[in-house]
Structure formats: structure tokens, C-alpha cells
Amino acid sequence: PRFGKQWQPTQTVLYRGTTQSACGTASNQVGPFYCPLDKKVYIDASFFQILEQQFGSSAGPLAQEYIVAHEYGHALQDQLGLLGRAQRDPQGPESGAVRIELMADCLGGVWANHANKEFKILQGNDLDEALKTALAIGDDRIMKKMGRKPWPEKFNHGTAEQRKASFLAGYRTGDASKAKLN
């Protein structure tokens, strides 16, 4: 155990349409999320198609795996007692919410690094496709897609460039200790 704790397996709930979680109703409108109340990751099977069609994300395998690894990053944050920091200041460009999300992006990159070393999962332009997805889901890009001017005071995940840089930092180093909340 690198952080002094043993990883606790986290269940993934795959569904279509809606389902109930201990954190409320899950749907493709909410997107994938980790619920700390029941310790599960929720993913609507149609979410990736929506992400691609409405937000310009990639449909490539690493792009989708990055989203799942990000949610498992939240499970790790919860197990380390860090996830609650996001609720202390839930919005703004320097908020706990943004920092916790960027840390989860970095952890997703760490996972991709190790998965590639162990299983040689990356092929062709997989890394570029994951980075395209990171860019597509930045708060600034999502606000623009919704016809709104990007408003940093409402950010809760980070900008497109921050999300890309965080994933890439985790991927390049493969070191989970580099995923910090600062």
C-alpha cells in the first residue's frame, strides 16, 4: 500500500436510462460519477455516445477508459479521505472541486501509464483521443457548447487545458504521488 492504505474494491454500476444511487438519481444527463455514500461508480452505457455527439469527444477506447479511470480516481480519493475537500468550496477556478477533479484526471493518466506498461493497451492515436476527450469536458468548453460565456466562478472541473495537462502529467510520470490537491 503506497499511501498506507489497502485499496478497497469499488463496484461499477452500468445502466441505461436512469437508476437510483445513494447519491440520487443517476442518468446520462448527470454523466458518470462516483457516489461516496454507497462507494460505487455509476455509468450510463449511452453516455459516451452523448459525449461524442454533443461535446466533440472521442469514441476511442482510451478516451472512454480515461473517463472510467477518472471516476475510480474519485474512489481512491475517498478511500484516502480527500474527496470531502471538494465540498468545502465547490465552485471557482481555484476551488476544492476543481482541484479534486484535476487530481482525478491525473490519476486517470497514471492508470493509463500502468495499463499500457502492463498490457500494451495503447495503439495508434489512442493517447491523442484521450486528450481530445479531456479537452472536450473542460468547464470552459462545456459552457460554450451550452451557449453560455465561460464563467470561471462557476467552474467545478477545470478548464479544457487544465484537464488535458492533468491527465498528461499522470500519464507521463505514472506516479500517483504526483496527483496532488495543490
Short mmCIF file of N, CA and C in Angstrom, two decimals:
data_model
loop_
_atom_site.label_atom_id
_atom_site.label_comp_id
_atom_site.label_asym_id
_atom_site.label_seq_id
_atom_site.Cartn_x
_atom_site.Cartn_y
_atom_site.Cartn_z
N PRO A 1 0.82 -1.20 0.00
CA PRO A 1 0.00 0.00 0.00
C PRO A 1 0.86 1.26 0.00
N ARG A 2 0.86 1.94 -1.10
CA ARG A 2 1.71 3.12 -1.28
C ARG A 2 1.33 4.27 -0.36
N PHE A 3 0.07 4.47 -0.09
CA PHE A 3 -0.39 5.58 0.74
C PHE A 3 -0.76 5.12 2.14
N GLY A 4 -0.31 3.95 2.53
CA GLY A 4 -0.58 3.45 3.87
C GLY A 4 -1.96 2.83 4.02
N LYS A 5 -2.66 2.63 2.91
CA LYS A 5 -3.99 2.03 2.94
C LYS A 5 -4.09 0.98 1.85
N GLN A 6 -4.88 -0.02 2.12
CA GLN A 6 -5.14 -1.07 1.13
C GLN A 6 -6.34 -0.66 0.28
N TRP A 7 -6.22 -0.77 -1.05
CA TRP A 7 -7.31 -0.44 -1.96
C TRP A 7 -8.52 -1.31 -1.65
N GLN A 8 -9.67 -0.69 -1.55
CA GLN A 8 -10.93 -1.40 -1.35
C GLN A 8 -11.64 -1.48 -2.71
N PRO A 9 -11.94 -2.69 -3.17
CA PRO A 9 -12.60 -2.81 -4.48
C PRO A 9 -13.86 -1.93 -4.56
N THR A 10 -14.03 -1.33 -5.72
CA THR A 10 -15.15 -0.43 -5.96
C THR A 10 -16.01 -1.00 -7.07
N GLN A 11 -17.28 -1.15 -6.79
CA GLN A 11 -18.21 -1.73 -7.75
C GLN A 11 -18.62 -0.68 -8.79
N THR A 12 -18.79 -1.12 -10.03
CA THR A 12 -19.29 -0.26 -11.10
C THR A 12 -20.71 -0.69 -11.43
N VAL A 13 -21.60 0.27 -11.51
CA VAL A 13 -22.99 0.02 -11.88
C VAL A 13 -23.18 0.55 -13.30
N LEU A 14 -23.38 -0.35 -14.26
CA LEU A 14 -23.69 0.04 -15.64
C LEU A 14 -25.20 -0.02 -15.82
N TYR A 15 -25.75 1.00 -16.45
CA TYR A 15 -27.20 1.05 -16.61
C TYR A 15 -27.55 1.81 -17.88
N ARG A 16 -28.81 1.77 -18.25
CA ARG A 16 -29.34 2.58 -19.37
C ARG A 16 -30.53 3.34 -18.85
N GLY A 17 -30.61 4.61 -19.21
CA GLY A 17 -31.74 5.44 -18.78
C GLY A 17 -31.48 6.07 -17.44
N THR A 18 -32.08 5.52 -16.41
CA THR A 18 -31.87 6.02 -15.05
C THR A 18 -31.76 4.86 -14.08
N THR A 19 -31.14 5.13 -12.97
CA THR A 19 -31.07 4.18 -11.86
C THR A 19 -30.88 4.99 -10.59
N GLN A 20 -31.17 4.38 -9.48
CA GLN A 20 -31.00 5.06 -8.19
C GLN A 20 -29.64 4.73 -7.60
N SER A 21 -29.02 5.75 -7.05
CA SER A 21 -27.80 5.58 -6.28
C SER A 21 -28.07 6.18 -4.90
N ALA A 22 -27.20 5.93 -3.96
CA ALA A 22 -27.35 6.54 -2.65
C ALA A 22 -27.16 8.06 -2.71
N CYS A 23 -26.61 8.54 -3.83
CA CYS A 23 -26.40 9.99 -4.03
C CYS A 23 -27.52 10.63 -4.86
N GLY A 24 -28.54 9.86 -5.22
CA GLY A 24 -29.65 10.38 -6.01
C GLY A 24 -29.80 9.63 -7.32
N THR A 25 -30.63 10.15 -8.20
CA THR A 25 -30.90 9.50 -9.48
C THR A 25 -29.73 9.67 -10.42
N ALA A 26 -29.29 8.57 -10.99
CA ALA A 26 -28.23 8.57 -11.99
C ALA A 26 -28.86 8.52 -13.37
N SER A 27 -28.31 9.31 -14.30
CA SER A 27 -28.79 9.31 -15.68
C SER A 27 -27.66 9.75 -16.59
N ASN A 28 -27.89 9.61 -17.91
CA ASN A 28 -26.86 10.05 -18.84
C ASN A 28 -26.73 11.58 -18.85
N GLN A 29 -27.70 12.28 -18.33
CA GLN A 29 -27.62 13.74 -18.21
C GLN A 29 -26.67 14.15 -17.09
N VAL A 30 -26.55 13.30 -16.10
CA VAL A 30 -25.64 13.55 -14.99
C VAL A 30 -24.22 13.17 -15.39
N GLY A 31 -24.09 12.14 -16.18
CA GLY A 31 -22.79 11.64 -16.57
C GLY A 31 -22.25 10.66 -15.53
N PRO A 32 -21.15 10.01 -15.85
CA PRO A 32 -20.56 9.07 -14.90
C PRO A 32 -20.17 9.78 -13.60
N PHE A 33 -20.30 9.08 -12.49
CA PHE A 33 -19.89 9.67 -11.22
C PHE A 33 -19.61 8.58 -10.19
N TYR A 34 -18.85 8.97 -9.20
CA TYR A 34 -18.59 8.11 -8.05
C TYR A 34 -19.45 8.60 -6.91
N CYS A 35 -20.16 7.69 -6.27
CA CYS A 35 -21.01 8.05 -5.14
C CYS A 35 -20.32 7.59 -3.85
N PRO A 36 -19.85 8.53 -3.03
CA PRO A 36 -19.17 8.15 -1.79
C PRO A 36 -20.10 7.53 -0.75
N LEU A 37 -21.40 7.73 -0.90
CA LEU A 37 -22.33 7.18 0.09
C LEU A 37 -22.50 5.67 -0.03
N ASP A 38 -22.43 5.15 -1.27
CA ASP A 38 -22.52 3.69 -1.44
C ASP A 38 -21.24 3.09 -2.02
N LYS A 39 -20.23 3.96 -2.25
CA LYS A 39 -18.91 3.51 -2.71
C LYS A 39 -18.96 2.81 -4.07
N LYS A 40 -19.77 3.35 -5.00
CA LYS A 40 -19.92 2.76 -6.32
C LYS A 40 -19.71 3.82 -7.41
N VAL A 41 -19.24 3.36 -8.58
CA VAL A 41 -19.13 4.19 -9.77
C VAL A 41 -20.35 3.89 -10.64
N TYR A 42 -21.02 4.93 -11.11
CA TYR A 42 -22.22 4.79 -11.95
C TYR A 42 -21.93 5.30 -13.36
N ILE A 43 -22.25 4.46 -14.35
CA ILE A 43 -22.01 4.82 -15.75
C ILE A 43 -23.20 4.39 -16.59
N ASP A 44 -23.84 5.36 -17.23
CA ASP A 44 -24.90 5.06 -18.19
C ASP A 44 -24.22 4.65 -19.49
N ALA A 45 -24.60 3.51 -20.05
CA ALA A 45 -23.97 2.97 -21.25
C ALA A 45 -24.07 3.91 -22.45
N SER A 46 -25.05 4.81 -22.47
CA SER A 46 -25.19 5.73 -23.61
C SER A 46 -24.40 7.03 -23.43
N PHE A 47 -23.77 7.22 -22.28
CA PHE A 47 -23.08 8.47 -22.00
C PHE A 47 -21.98 8.78 -23.02
N PHE A 48 -21.21 7.77 -23.40
CA PHE A 48 -20.07 8.03 -24.29
C PHE A 48 -20.53 8.49 -25.67
N GLN A 49 -21.67 7.98 -26.12
CA GLN A 49 -22.22 8.43 -27.40
C GLN A 49 -22.65 9.89 -27.29
N ILE A 50 -23.28 10.26 -26.20
CA ILE A 50 -23.69 11.66 -25.97
C ILE A 50 -22.45 12.56 -25.91
N LEU A 51 -21.44 12.11 -25.21
CA LEU A 51 -20.21 12.88 -25.08
C LEU A 51 -19.57 13.13 -26.44
N GLU A 52 -19.60 12.13 -27.28
CA GLU A 52 -19.03 12.28 -28.62
C GLU A 52 -19.89 13.18 -29.50
N GLN A 53 -21.19 12.93 -29.53
CA GLN A 53 -22.07 13.65 -30.44
C GLN A 53 -22.31 15.10 -30.02
N GLN A 54 -22.45 15.35 -28.73
CA GLN A 54 -22.79 16.70 -28.28
C GLN A 54 -21.59 17.55 -27.88
N PHE A 55 -20.50 16.90 -27.47
CA PHE A 55 -19.38 17.68 -26.95
C PHE A 55 -18.09 17.49 -27.75
N GLY A 56 -18.12 16.67 -28.78
CA GLY A 56 -16.94 16.52 -29.63
C GLY A 56 -15.85 15.66 -29.05
N SER A 57 -16.21 14.81 -28.11
CA SER A 57 -15.25 13.89 -27.52
C SER A 57 -14.90 12.80 -28.51
N SER A 58 -13.91 12.02 -28.17
CA SER A 58 -13.55 10.86 -28.98
C SER A 58 -14.37 9.65 -28.54
N ALA A 59 -14.54 8.72 -29.45
CA ALA A 59 -15.21 7.46 -29.12
C ALA A 59 -14.18 6.34 -28.93
N GLY A 60 -12.90 6.70 -28.99
CA GLY A 60 -11.85 5.71 -28.88
C GLY A 60 -11.82 5.02 -27.53
N PRO A 61 -11.24 3.83 -27.47
CA PRO A 61 -11.25 3.07 -26.22
C PRO A 61 -10.54 3.79 -25.07
N LEU A 62 -9.37 4.40 -25.30
CA LEU A 62 -8.69 5.07 -24.19
C LEU A 62 -9.47 6.30 -23.75
N ALA A 63 -10.16 6.94 -24.65
CA ALA A 63 -10.98 8.09 -24.28
C ALA A 63 -12.05 7.66 -23.28
N GLN A 64 -12.69 6.54 -23.54
CA GLN A 64 -13.72 6.04 -22.63
C GLN A 64 -13.10 5.51 -21.34
N GLU A 65 -11.99 4.82 -21.47
CA GLU A 65 -11.31 4.28 -20.28
C GLU A 65 -10.82 5.41 -19.38
N TYR A 66 -10.41 6.54 -19.96
CA TYR A 66 -9.99 7.70 -19.18
C TYR A 66 -11.13 8.18 -18.28
N ILE A 67 -12.34 8.24 -18.81
CA ILE A 67 -13.50 8.68 -18.03
C ILE A 67 -13.73 7.71 -16.86
N VAL A 68 -13.67 6.42 -17.13
CA VAL A 68 -13.86 5.42 -16.07
C VAL A 68 -12.73 5.52 -15.04
N ALA A 69 -11.48 5.64 -15.51
CA ALA A 69 -10.34 5.74 -14.59
C ALA A 69 -10.45 7.00 -13.74
N HIS A 70 -10.96 8.08 -14.31
CA HIS A 70 -11.19 9.32 -13.55
C HIS A 70 -12.15 9.06 -12.38
N GLU A 71 -13.22 8.34 -12.64
CA GLU A 71 -14.19 8.04 -11.58
C GLU A 71 -13.59 7.14 -10.51
N TYR A 72 -12.78 6.18 -10.93
CA TYR A 72 -12.08 5.35 -9.95
C TYR A 72 -11.04 6.18 -9.19
N GLY A 73 -10.54 7.24 -9.82
CA GLY A 73 -9.68 8.18 -9.11
C GLY A 73 -10.42 8.81 -7.94
N HIS A 74 -11.71 9.11 -8.16
CA HIS A 74 -12.52 9.65 -7.05
C HIS A 74 -12.69 8.61 -5.94
N ALA A 75 -12.84 7.34 -6.33
CA ALA A 75 -12.95 6.29 -5.31
C ALA A 75 -11.67 6.24 -4.48
N LEU A 76 -10.53 6.36 -5.13
CA LEU A 76 -9.25 6.38 -4.41
C LEU A 76 -9.18 7.61 -3.50
N GLN A 77 -9.59 8.76 -4.01
CA GLN A 77 -9.59 9.97 -3.17
C GLN A 77 -10.45 9.77 -1.93
N ASP A 78 -11.60 9.13 -2.12
CA ASP A 78 -12.49 8.86 -0.99
C ASP A 78 -11.82 7.95 0.02
N GLN A 79 -11.19 6.90 -0.47
CA GLN A 79 -10.52 5.95 0.43
C GLN A 79 -9.36 6.60 1.18
N LEU A 80 -8.77 7.63 0.59
CA LEU A 80 -7.67 8.35 1.25
C LEU A 80 -8.15 9.51 2.11
N GLY A 81 -9.48 9.72 2.13
CA GLY A 81 -10.04 10.80 2.94
C GLY A 81 -9.90 12.18 2.33
N LEU A 82 -9.74 12.26 1.01
CA LEU A 82 -9.53 13.53 0.34
C LEU A 82 -10.77 14.09 -0.35
N LEU A 83 -11.71 13.23 -0.69
CA LEU A 83 -12.84 13.63 -1.55
C LEU A 83 -13.69 14.73 -0.94
N GLY A 84 -13.85 14.75 0.37
CA GLY A 84 -14.66 15.77 1.02
C GLY A 84 -14.17 17.18 0.82
N ARG A 85 -12.91 17.36 0.44
CA ARG A 85 -12.37 18.70 0.22
C ARG A 85 -13.09 19.44 -0.90
N ALA A 86 -13.64 18.69 -1.84
CA ALA A 86 -14.34 19.31 -2.97
C ALA A 86 -15.59 20.05 -2.50
N GLN A 87 -16.17 19.62 -1.40
CA GLN A 87 -17.41 20.23 -0.92
C GLN A 87 -17.16 21.51 -0.12
N ARG A 88 -15.94 21.71 0.34
CA ARG A 88 -15.63 22.90 1.13
C ARG A 88 -15.77 24.17 0.32
N ASP A 89 -15.33 24.14 -0.92
CA ASP A 89 -15.51 25.26 -1.84
C ASP A 89 -15.79 24.67 -3.21
N PRO A 90 -17.09 24.45 -3.51
CA PRO A 90 -17.49 23.65 -4.68
C PRO A 90 -17.43 24.35 -6.04
N GLN A 91 -17.11 25.64 -6.10
CA GLN A 91 -17.05 26.31 -7.41
C GLN A 91 -15.94 27.34 -7.42
N GLY A 92 -15.48 27.63 -8.62
CA GLY A 92 -14.47 28.65 -8.83
C GLY A 92 -13.20 28.04 -9.39
N PRO A 93 -12.40 28.85 -10.08
CA PRO A 93 -11.23 28.32 -10.78
C PRO A 93 -10.16 27.71 -9.87
N GLU A 94 -10.11 28.13 -8.61
CA GLU A 94 -9.13 27.59 -7.66
C GLU A 94 -9.81 26.78 -6.56
N SER A 95 -11.03 26.38 -6.78
CA SER A 95 -11.83 25.72 -5.74
C SER A 95 -11.34 24.30 -5.44
N GLY A 96 -11.78 23.81 -4.30
CA GLY A 96 -11.50 22.42 -3.95
C GLY A 96 -12.10 21.47 -4.96
N ALA A 97 -13.26 21.82 -5.51
CA ALA A 97 -13.90 20.96 -6.51
C ALA A 97 -13.01 20.82 -7.74
N VAL A 98 -12.49 21.93 -8.24
CA VAL A 98 -11.62 21.88 -9.42
C VAL A 98 -10.35 21.09 -9.10
N ARG A 99 -9.76 21.34 -7.96
CA ARG A 99 -8.53 20.64 -7.59
C ARG A 99 -8.75 19.12 -7.47
N ILE A 100 -9.89 18.73 -6.90
CA ILE A 100 -10.16 17.29 -6.74
C ILE A 100 -10.41 16.64 -8.11
N GLU A 101 -11.06 17.37 -9.01
CA GLU A 101 -11.30 16.85 -10.37
C GLU A 101 -10.01 16.72 -11.16
N LEU A 102 -9.15 17.72 -11.06
CA LEU A 102 -7.88 17.65 -11.78
C LEU A 102 -6.99 16.54 -11.22
N MET A 103 -7.08 16.32 -9.93
CA MET A 103 -6.34 15.22 -9.33
C MET A 103 -6.86 13.88 -9.88
N ALA A 104 -8.17 13.75 -10.02
CA ALA A 104 -8.76 12.53 -10.58
C ALA A 104 -8.34 12.35 -12.04
N ASP A 105 -8.22 13.45 -12.79
CA ASP A 105 -7.72 13.37 -14.16
C ASP A 105 -6.29 12.85 -14.18
N CYS A 106 -5.47 13.36 -13.28
CA CYS A 106 -4.08 12.92 -13.17
C CYS A 106 -4.04 11.42 -12.83
N LEU A 107 -4.87 11.00 -11.89
CA LEU A 107 -4.92 9.58 -11.53
C LEU A 107 -5.36 8.72 -12.71
N GLY A 108 -6.26 9.25 -13.55
CA GLY A 108 -6.64 8.55 -14.78
C GLY A 108 -5.45 8.36 -15.70
N GLY A 109 -4.61 9.39 -15.78
CA GLY A 109 -3.38 9.29 -16.58
C GLY A 109 -2.41 8.29 -16.00
N VAL A 110 -2.29 8.25 -14.68
CA VAL A 110 -1.43 7.27 -14.01
C VAL A 110 -1.91 5.86 -14.36
N TRP A 111 -3.22 5.65 -14.29
CA TRP A 111 -3.77 4.34 -14.66
C TRP A 111 -3.39 3.99 -16.09
N ALA A 112 -3.56 4.93 -17.03
CA ALA A 112 -3.26 4.66 -18.44
C ALA A 112 -1.79 4.28 -18.61
N ASN A 113 -0.91 4.95 -17.91
CA ASN A 113 0.51 4.66 -17.97
C ASN A 113 0.77 3.21 -17.55
N HIS A 114 0.23 2.83 -16.39
CA HIS A 114 0.47 1.48 -15.88
C HIS A 114 -0.23 0.40 -16.71
N ALA A 115 -1.43 0.70 -17.17
CA ALA A 115 -2.15 -0.27 -18.01
C ALA A 115 -1.39 -0.50 -19.31
N ASN A 116 -0.82 0.57 -19.86
CA ASN A 116 -0.06 0.41 -21.10
C ASN A 116 1.23 -0.38 -20.87
N LYS A 117 1.91 -0.11 -19.76
CA LYS A 117 3.13 -0.86 -19.47
C LYS A 117 2.84 -2.35 -19.26
N GLU A 118 1.76 -2.61 -18.55
CA GLU A 118 1.43 -3.99 -18.20
C GLU A 118 0.78 -4.76 -19.35
N PHE A 119 -0.13 -4.10 -20.08
CA PHE A 119 -0.94 -4.81 -21.07
C PHE A 119 -0.79 -4.29 -22.50
N LYS A 120 0.03 -3.27 -22.69
CA LYS A 120 0.23 -2.68 -24.03
C LYS A 120 -1.10 -2.31 -24.68
N ILE A 121 -1.92 -1.54 -23.95
CA ILE A 121 -3.26 -1.21 -24.43
C ILE A 121 -3.28 -0.10 -25.47
N LEU A 122 -2.26 0.76 -25.50
CA LEU A 122 -2.29 1.90 -26.41
C LEU A 122 -1.89 1.49 -27.82
N GLN A 123 -2.69 1.96 -28.77
CA GLN A 123 -2.43 1.71 -30.17
C GLN A 123 -2.66 3.01 -30.93
N GLY A 124 -1.93 3.20 -31.99
CA GLY A 124 -2.14 4.34 -32.87
C GLY A 124 -2.25 5.65 -32.14
N ASN A 125 -3.38 6.31 -32.32
CA ASN A 125 -3.58 7.64 -31.75
C ASN A 125 -4.45 7.61 -30.48
N ASP A 126 -4.42 6.51 -29.74
CA ASP A 126 -5.24 6.40 -28.52
C ASP A 126 -4.98 7.54 -27.54
N LEU A 127 -3.72 7.88 -27.33
CA LEU A 127 -3.41 8.95 -26.38
C LEU A 127 -4.01 10.27 -26.85
N ASP A 128 -3.89 10.58 -28.13
CA ASP A 128 -4.48 11.81 -28.67
C ASP A 128 -5.99 11.82 -28.48
N GLU A 129 -6.62 10.66 -28.64
CA GLU A 129 -8.07 10.57 -28.47
C GLU A 129 -8.48 10.82 -27.02
N ALA A 130 -7.70 10.32 -26.06
CA ALA A 130 -7.98 10.60 -24.64
C ALA A 130 -7.81 12.08 -24.35
N LEU A 131 -6.78 12.69 -24.92
CA LEU A 131 -6.54 14.13 -24.70
C LEU A 131 -7.65 14.96 -25.35
N LYS A 132 -8.16 14.51 -26.48
CA LYS A 132 -9.29 15.19 -27.13
C LYS A 132 -10.51 15.16 -26.21
N THR A 133 -10.71 14.04 -25.53
CA THR A 133 -11.83 13.94 -24.59
C THR A 133 -11.62 14.86 -23.40
N ALA A 134 -10.40 14.90 -22.86
CA ALA A 134 -10.10 15.81 -21.75
C ALA A 134 -10.41 17.26 -22.15
N LEU A 135 -10.05 17.63 -23.36
CA LEU A 135 -10.33 18.99 -23.85
C LEU A 135 -11.83 19.23 -24.00
N ALA A 136 -12.55 18.21 -24.42
CA ALA A 136 -14.00 18.36 -24.65
C ALA A 136 -14.78 18.56 -23.36
N ILE A 137 -14.24 18.11 -22.23
CA ILE A 137 -15.02 18.15 -20.99
C ILE A 137 -14.53 19.20 -20.00
N GLY A 138 -13.76 20.15 -20.47
CA GLY A 138 -13.39 21.28 -19.62
C GLY A 138 -14.59 22.17 -19.38
N ASP A 139 -14.66 22.78 -18.20
CA ASP A 139 -15.80 23.66 -17.89
C ASP A 139 -15.98 24.75 -18.94
N ASP A 140 -14.88 25.34 -19.41
CA ASP A 140 -14.98 26.41 -20.40
C ASP A 140 -15.61 25.92 -21.70
N ARG A 141 -15.21 24.74 -22.16
CA ARG A 141 -15.76 24.20 -23.41
C ARG A 141 -17.22 23.79 -23.24
N ILE A 142 -17.54 23.19 -22.11
CA ILE A 142 -18.93 22.77 -21.88
C ILE A 142 -19.85 23.99 -21.83
N MET A 143 -19.42 25.04 -21.15
CA MET A 143 -20.24 26.25 -21.08
C MET A 143 -20.45 26.84 -22.47
N LYS A 144 -19.41 26.86 -23.30
CA LYS A 144 -19.54 27.38 -24.67
C LYS A 144 -20.52 26.52 -25.47
N LYS A 145 -20.41 25.18 -25.33
CA LYS A 145 -21.31 24.28 -26.06
C LYS A 145 -22.77 24.50 -25.65
N MET A 146 -22.97 24.93 -24.41
CA MET A 146 -24.32 25.17 -23.92
C MET A 146 -24.79 26.60 -24.23
N GLY A 147 -23.98 27.32 -25.02
CA GLY A 147 -24.37 28.66 -25.43
C GLY A 147 -24.13 29.73 -24.37
N ARG A 148 -23.30 29.43 -23.39
CA ARG A 148 -23.01 30.41 -22.34
C ARG A 148 -21.56 30.85 -22.41
N LYS A 149 -21.32 32.04 -21.95
CA LYS A 149 -19.96 32.53 -21.84
C LYS A 149 -19.28 31.81 -20.68
N PRO A 150 -18.05 31.31 -20.87
CA PRO A 150 -17.36 30.66 -19.75
C PRO A 150 -17.24 31.60 -18.55
N TRP A 151 -17.64 31.13 -17.42
CA TRP A 151 -17.68 31.91 -16.20
C TRP A 151 -16.86 31.18 -15.14
N PRO A 152 -15.60 31.55 -14.96
CA PRO A 152 -14.71 30.83 -14.05
C PRO A 152 -15.26 30.65 -12.63
N GLU A 153 -16.05 31.58 -12.15
CA GLU A 153 -16.59 31.46 -10.80
C GLU A 153 -17.54 30.27 -10.66
N LYS A 154 -18.01 29.72 -11.78
CA LYS A 154 -18.91 28.57 -11.77
C LYS A 154 -18.19 27.26 -12.12
N PHE A 155 -16.90 27.33 -12.39
CA PHE A 155 -16.15 26.12 -12.73
C PHE A 155 -16.17 25.14 -11.56
N ASN A 156 -16.29 23.85 -11.89
CA ASN A 156 -16.19 22.82 -10.86
C ASN A 156 -15.37 21.61 -11.30
N HIS A 157 -14.82 21.66 -12.53
CA HIS A 157 -13.97 20.57 -13.03
C HIS A 157 -12.65 21.07 -13.60
N GLY A 158 -12.54 22.33 -13.91
CA GLY A 158 -11.32 22.86 -14.52
C GLY A 158 -11.49 23.14 -16.00
N THR A 159 -10.58 23.92 -16.54
CA THR A 159 -10.63 24.26 -17.96
C THR A 159 -10.21 23.06 -18.81
N ALA A 160 -10.46 23.16 -20.08
CA ALA A 160 -10.06 22.11 -21.02
C ALA A 160 -8.55 21.88 -20.95
N GLU A 161 -7.78 22.95 -20.97
CA GLU A 161 -6.33 22.82 -20.92
C GLU A 161 -5.84 22.24 -19.60
N GLN A 162 -6.48 22.61 -18.49
CA GLN A 162 -6.10 22.04 -17.20
C GLN A 162 -6.37 20.54 -17.16
N ARG A 163 -7.50 20.14 -17.69
CA ARG A 163 -7.86 18.71 -17.67
C ARG A 163 -6.90 17.91 -18.54
N LYS A 164 -6.58 18.43 -19.71
CA LYS A 164 -5.62 17.77 -20.59
C LYS A 164 -4.26 17.67 -19.91
N ALA A 165 -3.79 18.77 -19.35
CA ALA A 165 -2.47 18.79 -18.70
C ALA A 165 -2.42 17.83 -17.50
N SER A 166 -3.50 17.74 -16.75
CA SER A 166 -3.53 16.86 -15.59
C SER A 166 -3.46 15.39 -16.00
N PHE A 167 -4.26 15.01 -16.99
CA PHE A 167 -4.21 13.63 -17.48
C PHE A 167 -2.82 13.32 -18.01
N LEU A 168 -2.28 14.23 -18.80
CA LEU A 168 -0.97 14.01 -19.41
C LEU A 168 0.13 13.92 -18.36
N ALA A 169 0.06 14.72 -17.32
CA ALA A 169 1.06 14.65 -16.24
C ALA A 169 1.03 13.27 -15.59
N GLY A 170 -0.15 12.75 -15.32
CA GLY A 170 -0.25 11.41 -14.75
C GLY A 170 0.24 10.34 -15.69
N TYR A 171 -0.08 10.50 -16.98
CA TYR A 171 0.34 9.52 -17.97
C TYR A 171 1.87 9.52 -18.12
N ARG A 172 2.45 10.70 -18.20
CA ARG A 172 3.90 10.79 -18.41
C ARG A 172 4.70 10.26 -17.23
N THR A 173 4.25 10.55 -16.00
CA THR A 173 5.03 10.14 -14.84
C THR A 173 4.66 8.75 -14.35
N GLY A 174 3.40 8.37 -14.47
CA GLY A 174 2.95 7.10 -13.90
C GLY A 174 3.02 7.05 -12.40
N ASP A 175 3.12 8.22 -11.79
CA ASP A 175 3.35 8.31 -10.34
C ASP A 175 2.15 8.94 -9.65
N ALA A 176 1.41 8.13 -8.89
CA ALA A 176 0.22 8.63 -8.21
C ALA A 176 0.54 9.70 -7.18
N SER A 177 1.75 9.71 -6.66
CA SER A 177 2.11 10.73 -5.66
C SER A 177 2.21 12.11 -6.29
N LYS A 178 2.28 12.19 -7.63
CA LYS A 178 2.31 13.47 -8.33
C LYS A 178 0.91 14.08 -8.43
N ALA A 179 -0.12 13.28 -8.19
CA ALA A 179 -1.51 13.75 -8.25
C ALA A 179 -1.83 14.41 -6.93
N LYS A 180 -1.66 15.71 -6.86
CA LYS A 180 -1.83 16.45 -5.62
C LYS A 180 -2.99 17.42 -5.71
N LEU A 181 -3.43 17.85 -4.55
CA LEU A 181 -4.55 18.78 -4.50
C LEU A 181 -4.13 20.25 -4.54
N ASN A 182 -2.86 20.55 -4.70
CA ASN A 182 -2.44 21.96 -4.66
C ASN A 182 -2.73 22.68 -5.93
#
